[in-house]
mmCIF file of C-alpha atoms in Angstrom:
data_model
loop_
_atom_site.group_PDB
_atom_site.id
_atom_site.type_symbol
_atom_site.label_atom_id
_atom_site.label_comp_id
_atom_site.label_asym_id
_atom_site.label_seq_id
_atom_site.Cartn_x
_atom_site.Cartn_y
_atom_site.Cartn_z
ATOM 1 C CA MET A 531 -3.966 2.375 -2.195
ATOM 2 C CA LEU A 532 -5.416 0.195 0.556
ATOM 3 C CA GLY A 533 -8.695 -0.136 -1.326
ATOM 4 C CA THR A 534 -6.876 -1.055 -4.513
ATOM 5 C CA LEU A 535 -4.814 -3.638 -2.653
ATOM 6 C CA ASN A 536 -7.884 -5.094 -0.981
ATOM 7 C CA GLY A 537 -9.651 -5.312 -4.331
ATOM 8 C CA ALA A 538 -6.617 -7.001 -5.916
ATOM 9 C CA LEU A 539 -6.621 -9.570 -3.140
ATOM 10 C CA GLU A 540 -10.336 -10.231 -3.531
ATOM 11 C CA VAL A 541 -9.924 -10.779 -7.268
ATOM 12 C CA ARG A 542 -7.319 -13.386 -6.383
ATOM 13 C CA GLY A 543 -9.716 -15.117 -4.004
ATOM 14 C CA ILE A 544 -8.347 -13.680 -0.758
ATOM 15 C CA LYS A 545 -11.033 -11.892 1.237
ATOM 16 C CA LEU A 546 -9.620 -10.352 4.372
ATOM 17 C CA PRO A 547 -11.805 -9.153 7.239
ATOM 18 C CA ALA A 548 -11.308 -5.517 8.208
ATOM 19 C CA GLU A 549 -9.207 -6.448 11.215
ATOM 20 C CA ALA A 550 -6.768 -8.378 8.997
ATOM 21 C CA ILE A 551 -5.767 -5.510 6.714
ATOM 22 C CA ARG A 552 -4.708 -2.025 7.638
ATOM 23 C CA ALA A 553 -2.372 0.723 6.538
ATOM 24 C CA GLU A 554 -0.481 3.385 8.389
ATOM 25 C CA ALA A 555 0.391 6.426 6.317
ATOM 26 C CA GLU A 556 3.008 9.073 6.817
ATOM 27 C CA GLY A 557 3.338 12.189 4.720
ATOM 28 C CA VAL A 558 6.366 14.428 4.421
ATOM 29 C CA ASN A 559 6.069 18.120 3.708
ATOM 30 C CA GLU A 560 8.962 20.245 2.558
ATOM 31 C CA LEU A 561 9.152 24.002 2.474
ATOM 32 C CA ARG A 562 9.323 25.331 -1.051
ATOM 33 C CA GLU A 563 9.376 29.083 -1.403
ATOM 34 C CA SER A 564 8.154 29.313 2.204
ATOM 35 C CA MET A 565 5.185 27.058 1.461
ATOM 36 C CA PRO A 566 4.759 23.557 2.886
ATOM 37 C CA VAL A 567 4.387 21.116 0.009
ATOM 38 C CA LEU A 568 3.578 17.416 0.301
ATOM 39 C CA THR A 569 6.510 15.632 -1.316
ATOM 40 C CA ARG A 570 6.385 12.055 -0.032
ATOM 41 C CA ILE A 571 3.881 9.532 1.296
ATOM 42 C CA HIS A 572 4.925 6.250 2.822
ATOM 43 C CA LEU A 573 2.452 3.487 3.592
ATOM 44 C CA LYS A 574 3.022 0.573 5.893
ATOM 45 C CA TYR A 575 0.592 -2.290 5.388
ATOM 46 C CA VAL A 576 -0.054 -4.784 8.125
ATOM 47 C CA LEU A 577 -1.708 -7.914 6.753
ATOM 48 C CA ARG A 578 -2.817 -11.174 8.331
ATOM 49 C CA VAL A 579 -3.406 -13.567 5.474
ATOM 50 C CA PRO A 580 -4.461 -17.216 5.218
ATOM 51 C CA ALA A 581 -1.670 -19.761 5.422
ATOM 52 C CA GLY A 582 -0.240 -20.563 2.023
ATOM 53 C CA SER A 583 -1.341 -17.296 0.396
ATOM 54 C CA ARG A 584 1.828 -15.254 0.887
ATOM 55 C CA GLU A 585 2.991 -15.611 -2.727
ATOM 56 C CA VAL A 586 -0.359 -14.417 -4.089
ATOM 57 C CA VAL A 587 -0.399 -11.506 -1.655
ATOM 58 C CA GLU A 588 3.121 -10.491 -2.627
ATOM 59 C CA ARG A 589 2.149 -10.498 -6.311
ATOM 60 C CA ALA A 590 -0.848 -8.277 -5.574
ATOM 61 C CA LEU A 591 1.359 -5.944 -3.555
ATOM 62 C CA ALA A 592 3.899 -5.744 -6.367
ATOM 63 C CA ARG A 593 1.281 -4.400 -8.805
ATOM 64 C CA HIS A 594 -1.244 -2.512 -6.672
ATOM 65 C CA GLN A 595 0.480 0.877 -6.815
ATOM 66 C CA GLU A 596 0.444 1.004 -10.608
ATOM 67 C CA LYS A 597 -3.280 0.127 -10.582
ATOM 68 C CA CYS A 598 -4.245 2.662 -7.890
ATOM 69 C CA PRO A 599 -5.991 5.785 -9.259
ATOM 70 C CA THR A 600 -4.793 7.917 -6.342
ATOM 71 C CA ALA A 601 -1.176 6.819 -6.692
ATOM 72 C CA GLN A 602 -1.320 7.475 -10.413
ATOM 73 C CA SER A 603 -2.824 10.921 -9.816
ATOM 74 C CA LEU A 604 0.080 11.800 -7.534
ATOM 75 C CA ARG A 605 2.690 10.352 -9.887
ATOM 76 C CA GLY A 606 5.350 12.863 -10.771
ATOM 77 C CA ALA A 607 4.334 15.248 -7.984
ATOM 78 C CA VAL A 608 4.518 13.181 -4.803
ATOM 79 C CA GLU A 609 6.836 10.248 -4.182
ATOM 80 C CA VAL A 610 4.786 7.298 -2.952
ATOM 81 C CA GLY A 611 6.363 4.283 -1.272
ATOM 82 C CA TRP A 612 5.166 1.349 0.740
ATOM 83 C CA GLN A 613 6.239 -1.623 2.763
ATOM 84 C CA ALA A 614 4.274 -4.593 4.024
ATOM 85 C CA GLU A 615 4.325 -6.697 7.125
ATOM 86 C CA ILE A 616 2.655 -10.002 6.288
ATOM 87 C CA ALA A 617 1.702 -12.623 8.836
ATOM 88 C CA GLU A 618 0.242 -15.910 7.701
ATOM 89 C CA GLU A 619 -2.479 -17.394 9.881
ATOM 90 C CA GLY A 620 -3.255 -20.957 10.118
#
């Protein structure tokens, strides 16, 4: 989903250097019939964005999951959630 988010930002004219965008991911496995099964993934984005771009970034964040091929592939099988920490530079 990070690649999809980054692409959505670039389309909107916001190009972030690698050190300004990152994601931390956590997966949760549950035992089902004695087998560990991935049931949830939670992403935490940490973004440093140009001053005055927060609204655009928030719009991209709001839609990126539905446009992400990986998230859509997991849909219905694995719960995917995210949060974002956004810092404006400038």
